[in-house]
Every structure is written in structure tokens, then in C-alpha cells.
Short mmCIF file of C-alpha atoms in Angstrom, two decimals:
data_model
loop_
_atom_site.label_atom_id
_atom_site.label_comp_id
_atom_site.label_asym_id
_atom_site.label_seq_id
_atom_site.Cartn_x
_atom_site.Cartn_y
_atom_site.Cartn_z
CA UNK A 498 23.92 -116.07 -68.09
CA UNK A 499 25.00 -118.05 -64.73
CA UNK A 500 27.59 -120.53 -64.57
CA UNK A 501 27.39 -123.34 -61.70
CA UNK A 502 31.50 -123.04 -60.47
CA UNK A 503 33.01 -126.02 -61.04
CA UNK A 504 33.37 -128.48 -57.89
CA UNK A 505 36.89 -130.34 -57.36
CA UNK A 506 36.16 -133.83 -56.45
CA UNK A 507 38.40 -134.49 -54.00
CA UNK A 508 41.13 -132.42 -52.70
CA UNK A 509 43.86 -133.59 -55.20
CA UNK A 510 42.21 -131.83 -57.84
CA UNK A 511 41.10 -128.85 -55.97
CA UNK A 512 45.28 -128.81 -55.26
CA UNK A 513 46.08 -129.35 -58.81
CA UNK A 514 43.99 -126.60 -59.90
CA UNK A 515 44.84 -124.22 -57.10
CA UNK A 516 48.64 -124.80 -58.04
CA UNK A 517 48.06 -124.83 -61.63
CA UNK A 518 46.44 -121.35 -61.43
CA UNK A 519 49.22 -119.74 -59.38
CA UNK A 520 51.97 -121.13 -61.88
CA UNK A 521 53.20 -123.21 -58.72
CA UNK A 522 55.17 -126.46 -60.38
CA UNK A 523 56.59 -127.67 -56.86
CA UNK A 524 52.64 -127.50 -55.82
CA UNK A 525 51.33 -129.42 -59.13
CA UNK A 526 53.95 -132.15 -58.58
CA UNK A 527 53.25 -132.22 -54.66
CA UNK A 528 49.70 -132.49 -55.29
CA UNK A 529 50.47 -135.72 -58.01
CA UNK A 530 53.26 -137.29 -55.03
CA UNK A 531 49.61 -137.83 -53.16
CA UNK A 532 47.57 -138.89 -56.11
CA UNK A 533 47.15 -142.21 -57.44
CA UNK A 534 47.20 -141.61 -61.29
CA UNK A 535 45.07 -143.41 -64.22
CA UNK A 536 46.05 -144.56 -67.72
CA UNK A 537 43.33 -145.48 -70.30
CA UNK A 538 43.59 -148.59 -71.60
CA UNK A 539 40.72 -149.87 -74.12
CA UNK A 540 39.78 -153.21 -72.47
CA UNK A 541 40.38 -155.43 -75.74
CA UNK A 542 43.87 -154.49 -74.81
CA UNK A 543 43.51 -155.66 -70.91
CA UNK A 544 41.94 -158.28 -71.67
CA UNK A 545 44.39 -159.86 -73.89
CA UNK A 546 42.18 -160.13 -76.64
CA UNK A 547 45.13 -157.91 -78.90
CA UNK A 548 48.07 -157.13 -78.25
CA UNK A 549 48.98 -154.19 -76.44
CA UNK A 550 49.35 -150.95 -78.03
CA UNK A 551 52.36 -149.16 -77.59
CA UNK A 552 51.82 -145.91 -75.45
CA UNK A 553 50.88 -142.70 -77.71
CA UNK A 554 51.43 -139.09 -76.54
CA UNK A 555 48.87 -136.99 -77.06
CA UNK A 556 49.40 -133.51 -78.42
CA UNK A 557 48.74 -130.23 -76.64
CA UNK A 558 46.58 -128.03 -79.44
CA UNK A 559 47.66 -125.02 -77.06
CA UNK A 560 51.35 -125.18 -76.78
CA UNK A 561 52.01 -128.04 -79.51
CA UNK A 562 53.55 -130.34 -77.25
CA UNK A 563 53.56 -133.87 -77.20
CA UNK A 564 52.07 -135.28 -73.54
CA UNK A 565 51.52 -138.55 -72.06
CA UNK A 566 47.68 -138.21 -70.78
CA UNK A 567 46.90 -139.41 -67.10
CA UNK A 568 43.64 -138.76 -64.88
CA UNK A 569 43.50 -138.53 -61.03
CA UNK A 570 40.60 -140.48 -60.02
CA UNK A 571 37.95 -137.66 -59.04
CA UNK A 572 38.54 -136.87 -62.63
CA UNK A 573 37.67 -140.39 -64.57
CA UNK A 574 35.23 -139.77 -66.85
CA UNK A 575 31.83 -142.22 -66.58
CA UNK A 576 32.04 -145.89 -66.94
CA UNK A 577 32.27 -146.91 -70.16
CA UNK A 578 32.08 -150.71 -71.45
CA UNK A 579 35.10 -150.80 -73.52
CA UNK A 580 37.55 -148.72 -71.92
CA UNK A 581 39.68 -149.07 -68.39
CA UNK A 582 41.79 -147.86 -66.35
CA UNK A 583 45.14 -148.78 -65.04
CA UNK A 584 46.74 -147.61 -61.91
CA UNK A 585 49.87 -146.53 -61.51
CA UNK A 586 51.57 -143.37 -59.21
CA UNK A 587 54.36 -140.66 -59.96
CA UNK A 588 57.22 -142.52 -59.11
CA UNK A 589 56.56 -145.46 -61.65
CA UNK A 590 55.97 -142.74 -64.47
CA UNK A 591 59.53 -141.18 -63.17
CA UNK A 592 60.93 -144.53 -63.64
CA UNK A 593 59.20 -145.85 -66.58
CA UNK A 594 59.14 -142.77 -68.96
CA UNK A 595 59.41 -143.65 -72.46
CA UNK A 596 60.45 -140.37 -73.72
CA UNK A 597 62.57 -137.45 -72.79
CA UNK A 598 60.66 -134.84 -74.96
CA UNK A 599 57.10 -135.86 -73.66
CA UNK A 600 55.11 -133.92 -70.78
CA UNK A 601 53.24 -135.13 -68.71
CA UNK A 602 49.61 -134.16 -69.14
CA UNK A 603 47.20 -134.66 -66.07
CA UNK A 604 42.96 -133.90 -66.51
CA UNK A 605 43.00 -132.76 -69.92
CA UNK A 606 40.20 -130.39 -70.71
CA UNK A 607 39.12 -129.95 -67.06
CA UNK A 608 40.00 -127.42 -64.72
CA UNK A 609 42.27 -129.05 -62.74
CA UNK A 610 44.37 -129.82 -65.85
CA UNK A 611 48.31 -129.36 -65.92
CA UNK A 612 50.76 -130.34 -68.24
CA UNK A 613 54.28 -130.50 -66.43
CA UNK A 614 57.68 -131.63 -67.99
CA UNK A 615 59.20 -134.65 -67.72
CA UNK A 616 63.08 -134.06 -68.67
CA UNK A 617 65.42 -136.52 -66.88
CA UNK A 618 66.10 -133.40 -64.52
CA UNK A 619 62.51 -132.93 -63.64
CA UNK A 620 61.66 -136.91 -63.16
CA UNK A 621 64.25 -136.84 -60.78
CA UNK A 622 62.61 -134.36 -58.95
CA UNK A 623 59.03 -136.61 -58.85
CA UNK A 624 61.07 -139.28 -57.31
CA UNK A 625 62.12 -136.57 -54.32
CA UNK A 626 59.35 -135.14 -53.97
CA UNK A 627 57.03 -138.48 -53.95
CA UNK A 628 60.19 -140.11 -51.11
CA UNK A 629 59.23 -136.87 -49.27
CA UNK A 630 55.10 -137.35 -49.16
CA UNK A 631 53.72 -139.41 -46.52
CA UNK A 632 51.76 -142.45 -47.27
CA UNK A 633 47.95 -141.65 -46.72
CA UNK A 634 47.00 -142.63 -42.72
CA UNK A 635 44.61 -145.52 -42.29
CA UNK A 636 41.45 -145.15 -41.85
CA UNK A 637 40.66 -141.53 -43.42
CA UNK A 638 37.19 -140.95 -44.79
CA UNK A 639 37.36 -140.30 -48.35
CA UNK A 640 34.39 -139.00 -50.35
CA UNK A 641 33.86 -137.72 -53.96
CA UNK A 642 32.15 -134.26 -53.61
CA UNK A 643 30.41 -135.02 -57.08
CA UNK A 644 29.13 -138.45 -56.16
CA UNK A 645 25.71 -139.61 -54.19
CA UNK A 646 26.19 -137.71 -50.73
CA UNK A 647 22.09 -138.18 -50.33
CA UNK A 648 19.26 -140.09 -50.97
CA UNK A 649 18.92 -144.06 -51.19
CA UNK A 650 21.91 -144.39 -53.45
CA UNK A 651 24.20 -142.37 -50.94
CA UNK A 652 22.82 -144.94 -48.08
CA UNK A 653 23.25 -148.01 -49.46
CA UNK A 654 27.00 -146.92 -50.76
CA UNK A 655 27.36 -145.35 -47.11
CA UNK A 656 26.50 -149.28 -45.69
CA UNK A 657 29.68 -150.40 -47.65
CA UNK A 658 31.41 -147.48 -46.08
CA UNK A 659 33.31 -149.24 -43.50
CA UNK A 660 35.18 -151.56 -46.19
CA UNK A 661 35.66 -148.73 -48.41
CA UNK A 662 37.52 -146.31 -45.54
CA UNK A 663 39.67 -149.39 -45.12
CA UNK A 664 40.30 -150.32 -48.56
CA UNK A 665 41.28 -146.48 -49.11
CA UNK A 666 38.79 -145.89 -51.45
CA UNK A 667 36.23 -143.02 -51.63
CA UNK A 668 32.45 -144.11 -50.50
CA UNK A 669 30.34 -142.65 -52.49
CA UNK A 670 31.85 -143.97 -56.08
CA UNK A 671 29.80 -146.47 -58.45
CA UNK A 672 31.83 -146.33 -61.27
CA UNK A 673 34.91 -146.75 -63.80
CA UNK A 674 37.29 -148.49 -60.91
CA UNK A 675 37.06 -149.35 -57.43
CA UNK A 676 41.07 -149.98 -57.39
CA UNK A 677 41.57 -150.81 -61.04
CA UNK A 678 40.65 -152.60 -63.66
CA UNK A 679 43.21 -155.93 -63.14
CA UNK A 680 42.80 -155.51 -59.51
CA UNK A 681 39.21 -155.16 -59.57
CA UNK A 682 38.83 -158.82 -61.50
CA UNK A 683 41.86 -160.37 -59.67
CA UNK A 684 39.93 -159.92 -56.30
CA UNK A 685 36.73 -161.06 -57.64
CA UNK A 686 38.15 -164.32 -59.89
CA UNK A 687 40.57 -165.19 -56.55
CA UNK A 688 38.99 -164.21 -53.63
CA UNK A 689 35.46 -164.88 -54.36
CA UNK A 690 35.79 -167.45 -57.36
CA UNK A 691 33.94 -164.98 -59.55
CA UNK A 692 34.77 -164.69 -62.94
CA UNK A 693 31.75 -164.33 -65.09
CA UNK A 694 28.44 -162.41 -64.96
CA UNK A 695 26.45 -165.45 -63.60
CA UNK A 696 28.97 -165.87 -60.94
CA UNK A 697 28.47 -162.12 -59.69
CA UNK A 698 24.43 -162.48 -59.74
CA UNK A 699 24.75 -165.42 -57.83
CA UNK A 700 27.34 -163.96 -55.14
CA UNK A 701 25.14 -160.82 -54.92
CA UNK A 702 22.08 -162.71 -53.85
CA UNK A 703 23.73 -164.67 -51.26
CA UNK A 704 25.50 -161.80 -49.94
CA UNK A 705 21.89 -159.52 -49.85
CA UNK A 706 20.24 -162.39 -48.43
CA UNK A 707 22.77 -161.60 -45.26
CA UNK A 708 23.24 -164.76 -43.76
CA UNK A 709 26.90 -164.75 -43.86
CA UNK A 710 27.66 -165.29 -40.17
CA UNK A 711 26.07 -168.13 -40.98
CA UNK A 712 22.04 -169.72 -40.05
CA UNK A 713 23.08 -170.67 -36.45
CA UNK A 714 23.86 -167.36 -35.47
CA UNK A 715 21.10 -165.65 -36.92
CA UNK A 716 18.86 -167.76 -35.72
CA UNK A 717 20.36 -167.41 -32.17
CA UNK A 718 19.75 -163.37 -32.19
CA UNK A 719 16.47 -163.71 -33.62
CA UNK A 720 15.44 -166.05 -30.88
CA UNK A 721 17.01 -163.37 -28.53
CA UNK A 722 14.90 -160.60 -30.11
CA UNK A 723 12.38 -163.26 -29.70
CA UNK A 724 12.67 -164.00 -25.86
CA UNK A 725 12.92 -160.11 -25.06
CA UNK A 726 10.28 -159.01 -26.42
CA UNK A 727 8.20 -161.67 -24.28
CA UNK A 728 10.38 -160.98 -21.20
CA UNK A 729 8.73 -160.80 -17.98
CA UNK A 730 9.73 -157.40 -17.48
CA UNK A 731 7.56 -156.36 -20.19
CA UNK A 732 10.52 -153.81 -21.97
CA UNK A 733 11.86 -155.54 -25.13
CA UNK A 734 15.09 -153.22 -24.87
CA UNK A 735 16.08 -155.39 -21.53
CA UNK A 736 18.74 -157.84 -23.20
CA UNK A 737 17.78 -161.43 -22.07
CA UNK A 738 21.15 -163.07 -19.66
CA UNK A 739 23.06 -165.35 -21.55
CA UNK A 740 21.92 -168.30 -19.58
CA UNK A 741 18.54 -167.40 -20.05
CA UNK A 742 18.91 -167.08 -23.77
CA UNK A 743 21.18 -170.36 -24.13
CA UNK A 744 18.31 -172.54 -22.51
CA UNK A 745 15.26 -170.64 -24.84
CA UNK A 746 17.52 -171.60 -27.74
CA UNK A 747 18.43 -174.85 -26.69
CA UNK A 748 14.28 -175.34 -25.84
CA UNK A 749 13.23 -174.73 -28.77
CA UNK A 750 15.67 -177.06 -30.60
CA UNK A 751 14.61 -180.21 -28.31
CA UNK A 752 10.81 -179.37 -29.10
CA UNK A 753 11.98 -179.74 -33.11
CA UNK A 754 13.53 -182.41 -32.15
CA UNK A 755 16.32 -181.44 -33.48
CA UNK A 756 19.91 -183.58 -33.34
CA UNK A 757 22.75 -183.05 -30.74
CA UNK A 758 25.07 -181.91 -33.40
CA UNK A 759 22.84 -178.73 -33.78
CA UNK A 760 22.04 -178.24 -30.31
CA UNK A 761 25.91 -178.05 -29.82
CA UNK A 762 26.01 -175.84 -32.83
CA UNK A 763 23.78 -173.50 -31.75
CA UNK A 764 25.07 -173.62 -27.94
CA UNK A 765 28.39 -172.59 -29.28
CA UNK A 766 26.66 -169.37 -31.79
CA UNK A 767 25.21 -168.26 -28.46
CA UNK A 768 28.39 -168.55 -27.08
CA UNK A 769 30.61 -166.94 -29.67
CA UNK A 770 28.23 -164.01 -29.74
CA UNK A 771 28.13 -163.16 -26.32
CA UNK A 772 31.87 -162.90 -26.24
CA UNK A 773 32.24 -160.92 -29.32
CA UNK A 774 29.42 -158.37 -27.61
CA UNK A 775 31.20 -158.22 -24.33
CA UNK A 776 34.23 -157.50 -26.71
CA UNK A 777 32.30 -154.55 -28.59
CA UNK A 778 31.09 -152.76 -24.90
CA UNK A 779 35.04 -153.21 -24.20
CA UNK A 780 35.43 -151.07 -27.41
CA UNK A 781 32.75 -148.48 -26.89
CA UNK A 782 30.44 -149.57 -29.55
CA UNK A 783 27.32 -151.37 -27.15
CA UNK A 784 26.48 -149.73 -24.40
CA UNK A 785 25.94 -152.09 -21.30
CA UNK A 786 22.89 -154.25 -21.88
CA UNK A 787 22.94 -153.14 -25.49
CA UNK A 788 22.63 -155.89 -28.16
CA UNK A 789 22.90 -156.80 -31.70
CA UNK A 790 19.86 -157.57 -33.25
CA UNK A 791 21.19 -159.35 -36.50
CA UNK A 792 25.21 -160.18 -38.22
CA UNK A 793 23.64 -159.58 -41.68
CA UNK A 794 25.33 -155.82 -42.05
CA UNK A 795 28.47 -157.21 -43.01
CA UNK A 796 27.48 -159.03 -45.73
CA UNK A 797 25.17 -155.99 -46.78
CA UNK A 798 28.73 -154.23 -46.66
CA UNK A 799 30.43 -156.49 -48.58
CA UNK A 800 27.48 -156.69 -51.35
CA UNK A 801 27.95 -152.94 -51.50
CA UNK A 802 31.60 -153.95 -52.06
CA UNK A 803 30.98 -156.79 -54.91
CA UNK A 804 28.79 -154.45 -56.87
CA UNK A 805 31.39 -152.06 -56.98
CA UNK A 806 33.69 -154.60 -58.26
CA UNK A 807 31.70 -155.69 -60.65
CA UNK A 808 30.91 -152.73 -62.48
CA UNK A 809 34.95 -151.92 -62.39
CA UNK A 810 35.62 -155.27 -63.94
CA UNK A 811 32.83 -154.97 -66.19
CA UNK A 812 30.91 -157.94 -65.28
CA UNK A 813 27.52 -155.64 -64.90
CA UNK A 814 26.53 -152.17 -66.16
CA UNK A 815 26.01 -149.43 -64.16
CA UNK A 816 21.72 -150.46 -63.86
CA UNK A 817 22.34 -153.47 -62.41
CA UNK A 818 25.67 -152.14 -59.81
CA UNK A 819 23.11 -149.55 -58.77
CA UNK A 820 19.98 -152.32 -58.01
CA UNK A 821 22.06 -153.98 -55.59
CA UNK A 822 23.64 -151.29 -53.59
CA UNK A 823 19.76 -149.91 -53.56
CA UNK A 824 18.68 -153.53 -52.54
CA UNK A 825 21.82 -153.34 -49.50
CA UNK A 826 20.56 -150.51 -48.31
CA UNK A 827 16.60 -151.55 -48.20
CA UNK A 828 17.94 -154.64 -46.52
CA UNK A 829 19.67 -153.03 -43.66
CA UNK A 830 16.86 -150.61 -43.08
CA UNK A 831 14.60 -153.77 -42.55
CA UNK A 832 17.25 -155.76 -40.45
CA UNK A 833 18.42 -152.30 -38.52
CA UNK A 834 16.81 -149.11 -36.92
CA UNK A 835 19.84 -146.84 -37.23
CA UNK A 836 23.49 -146.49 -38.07
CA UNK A 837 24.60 -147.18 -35.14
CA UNK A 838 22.66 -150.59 -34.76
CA UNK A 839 24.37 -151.05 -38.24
CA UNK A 840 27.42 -150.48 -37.27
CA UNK A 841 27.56 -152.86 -34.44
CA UNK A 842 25.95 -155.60 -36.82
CA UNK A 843 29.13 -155.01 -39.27
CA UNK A 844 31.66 -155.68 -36.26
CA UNK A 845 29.92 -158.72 -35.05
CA UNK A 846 29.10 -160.05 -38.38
CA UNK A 847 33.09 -159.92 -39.37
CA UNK A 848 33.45 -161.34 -35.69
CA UNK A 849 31.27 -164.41 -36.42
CA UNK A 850 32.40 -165.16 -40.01
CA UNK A 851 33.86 -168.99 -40.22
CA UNK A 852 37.42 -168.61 -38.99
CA UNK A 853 36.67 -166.20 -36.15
CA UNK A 854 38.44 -162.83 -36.55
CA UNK A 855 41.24 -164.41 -39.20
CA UNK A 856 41.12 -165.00 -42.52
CA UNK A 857 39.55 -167.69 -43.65
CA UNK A 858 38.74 -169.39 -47.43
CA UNK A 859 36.24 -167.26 -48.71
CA UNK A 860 35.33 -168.91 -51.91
CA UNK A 861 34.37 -171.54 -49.14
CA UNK A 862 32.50 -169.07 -47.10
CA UNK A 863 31.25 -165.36 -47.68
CA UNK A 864 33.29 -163.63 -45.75
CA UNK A 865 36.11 -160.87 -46.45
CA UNK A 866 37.58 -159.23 -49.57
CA UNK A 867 41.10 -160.92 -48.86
CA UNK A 868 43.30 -160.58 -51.16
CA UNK A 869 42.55 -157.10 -52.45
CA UNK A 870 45.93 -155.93 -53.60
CA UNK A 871 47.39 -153.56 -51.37
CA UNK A 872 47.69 -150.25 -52.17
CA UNK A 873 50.79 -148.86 -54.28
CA UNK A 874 54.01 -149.26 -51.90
CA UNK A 875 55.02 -145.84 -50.80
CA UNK A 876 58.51 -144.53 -49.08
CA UNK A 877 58.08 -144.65 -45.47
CA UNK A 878 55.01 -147.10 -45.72
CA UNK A 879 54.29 -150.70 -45.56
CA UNK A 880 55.86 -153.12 -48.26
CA UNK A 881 54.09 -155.44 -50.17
CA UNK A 882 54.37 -158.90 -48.26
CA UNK A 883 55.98 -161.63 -50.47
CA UNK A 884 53.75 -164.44 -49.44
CA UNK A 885 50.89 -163.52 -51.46
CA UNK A 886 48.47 -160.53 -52.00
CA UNK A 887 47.34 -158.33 -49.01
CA UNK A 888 43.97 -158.67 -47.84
CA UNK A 889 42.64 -155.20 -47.88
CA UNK A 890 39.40 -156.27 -45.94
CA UNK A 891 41.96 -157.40 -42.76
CA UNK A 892 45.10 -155.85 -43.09
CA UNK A 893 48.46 -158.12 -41.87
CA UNK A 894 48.25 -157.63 -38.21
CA UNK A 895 44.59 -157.41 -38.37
CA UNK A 896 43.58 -160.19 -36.48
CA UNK A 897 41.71 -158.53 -33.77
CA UNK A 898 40.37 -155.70 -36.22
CA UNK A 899 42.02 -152.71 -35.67
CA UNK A 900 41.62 -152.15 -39.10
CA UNK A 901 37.74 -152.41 -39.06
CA UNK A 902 37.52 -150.77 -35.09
CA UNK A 903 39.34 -147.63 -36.52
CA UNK A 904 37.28 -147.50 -39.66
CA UNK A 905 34.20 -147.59 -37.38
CA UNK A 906 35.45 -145.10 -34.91
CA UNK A 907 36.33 -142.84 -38.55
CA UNK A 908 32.31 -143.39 -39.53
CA UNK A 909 30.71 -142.63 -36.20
CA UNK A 910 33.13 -139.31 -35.24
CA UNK A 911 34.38 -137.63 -38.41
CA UNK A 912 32.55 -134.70 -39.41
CA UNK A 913 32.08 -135.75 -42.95
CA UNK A 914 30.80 -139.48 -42.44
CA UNK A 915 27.67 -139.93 -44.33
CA UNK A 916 26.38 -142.07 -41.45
CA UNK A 917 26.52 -138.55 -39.85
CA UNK A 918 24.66 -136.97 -42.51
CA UNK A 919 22.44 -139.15 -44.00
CA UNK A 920 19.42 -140.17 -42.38
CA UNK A 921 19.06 -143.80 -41.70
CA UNK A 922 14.93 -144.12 -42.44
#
């Protein structure tokens, strides 16, 4: 009889289970200092429907012991309706631990299980060893090796990948969380005013319909496409001047009969998207005379994004999560001819959103998942800003996206991107 091995799905586990195996406690609690760690917490309870239960330890049928059971998140078992997860990391366990004579018991009945103890001595050892371990570096490419990494799933998760390798979050999850449970319906109720099943349906059409950056500016690049491919040089790839393409636009609106208002509308779109391309050949992502055919990939990003949130804060199942990030990823093959044409579509889309490159209100306007709590704080990283919640989309100091420029730069160069590996048609 043949076993398939068992696959770690990310590297905390494959740690966990490497230490675990060589009796190495300094490597089990190393490899938890870099985890974010998950508590189960049946959703009546979350919800406020009852009250909260107080915590239960779990007992060890091999040793007898009474443990406190966690998960790290390559580890969370299937979505489920009426059970979530809550975040939390090994420091706040050190601090918050109810009882001297519990363990701590991490992936029960998988390999990468441990069960460690969590005497006063030893929790004092978490806390040094978790003020010793770096924060995670922005902008790393995380993946789960046991999720989609092919196929049309795998490509329309991999067109939300450049808000997931900023939020920190792997790319190639639909399921239980995409932070956690209360963070996961915070962001949706405050940032996008969504609080309800209806609400979601009706944000995920608007954001698939990719008109985010709003109808002047789309129609500005398709009149673009428009004008090269009827250029006199006969070679739709030569990008129309800016002067040329102002006057088409402006043309076409006096033959409508349009009003000034919109003729000064659309003169500024052509205006604000010129300077956001010369901005993107300053970074290396058009080449000169390259251009953008269409904003829309941002929002395709960000639908990717919502349907992830919504089947963490139960709001969908995992059906109707799945449709969407299939019908994101059918979109941007029809609005885009490879990854990097999407990629440049994200960066100006985000560019053109109402507010420019700053936040703006985005229950008035599509745009941005601010307000995504920030990650745990961790020693030697940033702390949590006392003004409000952290935008996770645009980072404080984000302004000119260095956030989103280094996520991009992560997708197009690291080995392991899936717009690397995954074949855009």
C-alpha cells in the first residue's frame, strides 16, 4: 500500500514538524514566535448571540494532559458555517494564560502537532523568544502549498494577489479566515458598508463590472484603444500622443453633444492618466510607448478580495466565494492579454481611484480595503496608530504606493509568484 507524504502548508508547519520530530522545544517555540495562532470559537459565541464560553482545555489521550488547543493557519480545517476563528499570537497566550498546569497544544492530530508547556517559567521564555523574532518583511509572497496553485481558481485568486502580498496574507486561500473572523466583518461592515448577504452580492457586481476608476476614465482608454487601432501608421501597438488622444476624446463628446462639465471631465481623465503612465515607465512597469488598455484590474483585485471576506465572515458559502473569484478572473482575461498588462491595469486603477493615490471614503466610492486592521503589533515593528484602524490596502506612509509598487515588483520577480507560473489564457 502507498501513502501520499504529507505536504506542510506553509513553512511554519513544515518548522513545527521538523522541530517536533527532533525533540527541539527552542525550535517548536521559534517556529510559533513567527506564527500567527487560531482559537476556535463557535460563531453563536462571536456573534453575541450567547454568552461566551469560558475557555476549556482539551485533554491529551496520549500523555493525559490537559492542553489549550490552537491551529496555525496552514492547518485550519475547511470552512465551516458555525464555527470561527480568532487570531491571536504567542505573546498574548504568554500573557493571558489562564492556567499554570495547562499545555499548550498546537495542530492536534496532524503532523505538525506539538504540545509544549506553559509553566510561568516557560511563558516567560515565549515572551523572549517572540521580542527576539523579527516582524515578517513587507511585501513577501505567501502561498499555501495545499491550496489552488493551477487552473482557473488559482488565476482568479492570483488577480487578487497584489492585495493579498500586501495585506500579508497567503494567495491562494478561499476559506475559514482571510485575517479573522471579527476582522474579516469589521472591514467589510466599515470600510465597505457591508453587513449583510445582499450587501456583499451587490458590492461584488459592481466591483466585477470593473468600472471603479470610474466611467470617464474608462471611456478615455477605450477611445485610446479606439484611435490606435485606426492610426495612420497602421500598427495598433503605436500609443496615440496625448494631444492627439485629448482632441479624439474631446471630438467625440462635441458630436454627442455632450455638456462642458463632461468635456472638462473627460479632459482631466485623459490628463490624470497620462501622468500616472509617465509615472509607471518612471517605475519600470510600461515600457516607453507602452499603455494601459483598461483601470478595471483593480477592482477585479479587490472583488477577489471581497469574496474572500465574505466567506471568512460568513456572509456566502464557499459556492458562491468561488463564482466570483472564477468570474474576476474571466473578466481580466477579457479586459487583459497577460499578467503583465494586468499588472499595470492594477497600478493605474489604484492611481485613478477618487482621491488620487490617498485614501479616500470608500463606502462613497469602490476603492481600497482601508481600514483592514493591521497586523498583530510585533517587537521591533510598527505600532498600531491611535487615530483609527490601519488601512492594510495603503499602508501609513503609503501615499505614493510603495506598498502596492513593492508588492508588484514581489509578483513579477519572485520565483514562486503564480503570475510566474500560471498561464494567463
Amino acid at each position: 500500500m502507498f501513502f501520499t507524504p504529507w505536504t506542510p502548508p506553509t513553512p511554519i508547519e513544515q518548522h513545527l514538524q521538523a522541530a517536533t520530530a527532533r525533540g527541539d522545544w527552542d525550535g517548536q517555540v521559534g517556529a510559533l514566535a513567527a506564527a500567527e495562532l487560531y482559537v476556535a470559537v463557535a460563531r453563536v459565541e462571536a456573534d453575541g448571540l450567547v454568552p461566551p464560553a469560558p475557555l476549556a482545555p482539551y485533554r491529551d489521550p496520549a500523555s493525559g494532559r490537559r492542553c489549550l488547543p490552537v491551529l496555525t493557519r496552514g492547518a485550519l480545517p475547511p470552512w465551516q458555517p458555525d464555527w470561527v476563528f480568532q487570531r491571536t499570537t504567542l505573546d498574548e497566550l504568554a500573557l493571558e494564560w489562564p492556567n499554570d498546569k495547562w499545555h499548550l497544544a498546537v495542530n492536534l492530530g496532524q503532523p505538525a502537532a506539538a504540545v509544549i508547556p506553559a509553566t510561568p517559567l516557560d511563558r516567560a521564555a515565549w515572551l523572549e523568544v517572540y521580542a527576539e523574532t523579527p516582524p515578517p518583511a513587507p511585501g513577501l509572497l505567501l502561498s499555501l502549498y495545499t491550496g489552488p496553485l493551477h487552473g482557473p481558481l488559482a488565476h482568479g485568486l492570483a488577480c487578487g494577489a497584489p492585495l493579498s502580498v500586501r495585506d500579508g496574507v497567503p494567495w491562494n486561500e478561499l476559506g475559514a479566515v482571510y485575517r479573522d473572523y471579527e476582522a474579516d466583518r469589521a472591514v467589510l461592515r466599515d470600510t465597505w458598508g457591508v453587513a449583510d448577504p445582499a450587501g456583499w452580492w451587490h458590492l461584488t457586481e459592481r466591483l466585477l463590472a470593473g468600472a471603479g476608476a470610474g466611467r470617464d476614465a474608462e471611456f478615455a482608454l477605450r477611445a485610446r484603444e479606439g484611435l490606435a487601432e485606426h492610426s495612420a501608421s497602421g500598427d495598433a501597438q503605436d500609443s496615440p500622443a496625448t494631444e492627439e488622444w485629448r482632441q479624439a476624446v474631446t471630438q467625440v463628446l462635441v458630436h454627442r453633444a455632450a455638456p462642458e462639465a463632461e468635456v472638462l471631465a473627460m479632459d482631466a481623465a485623459v490628463t490624470r492618466i497620462a501622468e500616472a503612465e509617465e509615472r509607471l515607465r518612471g517605475q519600470a512597469v510600461l515600457r516607453p510607448g507602452e499603455r494601459v488598455a483598461s483601470a478595471a484590474a483593480y477592482d477585479l483585485a479587490c472583488a477577489v478580495t471581497v469574496a474572500r471576506l465574505g466567506l471568512a465572515a460568513r456572509l456566502c458559502g464557499p459556492p458562491d466565494a468561488e463564482r466570483i473569484v472564477l468570474s474576476a478572473g474571466e473578466a481580466a482575461r477579457r479586459a487583459y492579454g497577460s499578467w503583465p498588462a494586468f499588472a499595470a491595469g492594477f497600478l493605474l486603477g489604484r492611481a485613478l481611484r477618487p482621491g488620487g493615490s490617498g485614501p479616500g471614503d470608500p463606502r462613497a466610492t469602490l476603492h481600497g480595503l482601508h481600514g483592514l486592521p493591521a497586523q498583530p503589533h510585533h517587537p521591533g515593528g510598527p505600532a498600531p496608530t491611535a487615530a483609527g484602524p490601519v488601512s492594510r490596502t495603503d499602508h501609513p506612509g503609503d501615499a505614493d504606493g510603495t506598498s502596492a509598487l513593492l508588492a508588484h515588483r514581489t509578483l513579477t520577480s519572485d520565483p514562486a509568484s503564480p503570475w510566474l507560473n500560471i498561464p494567463w489564457s
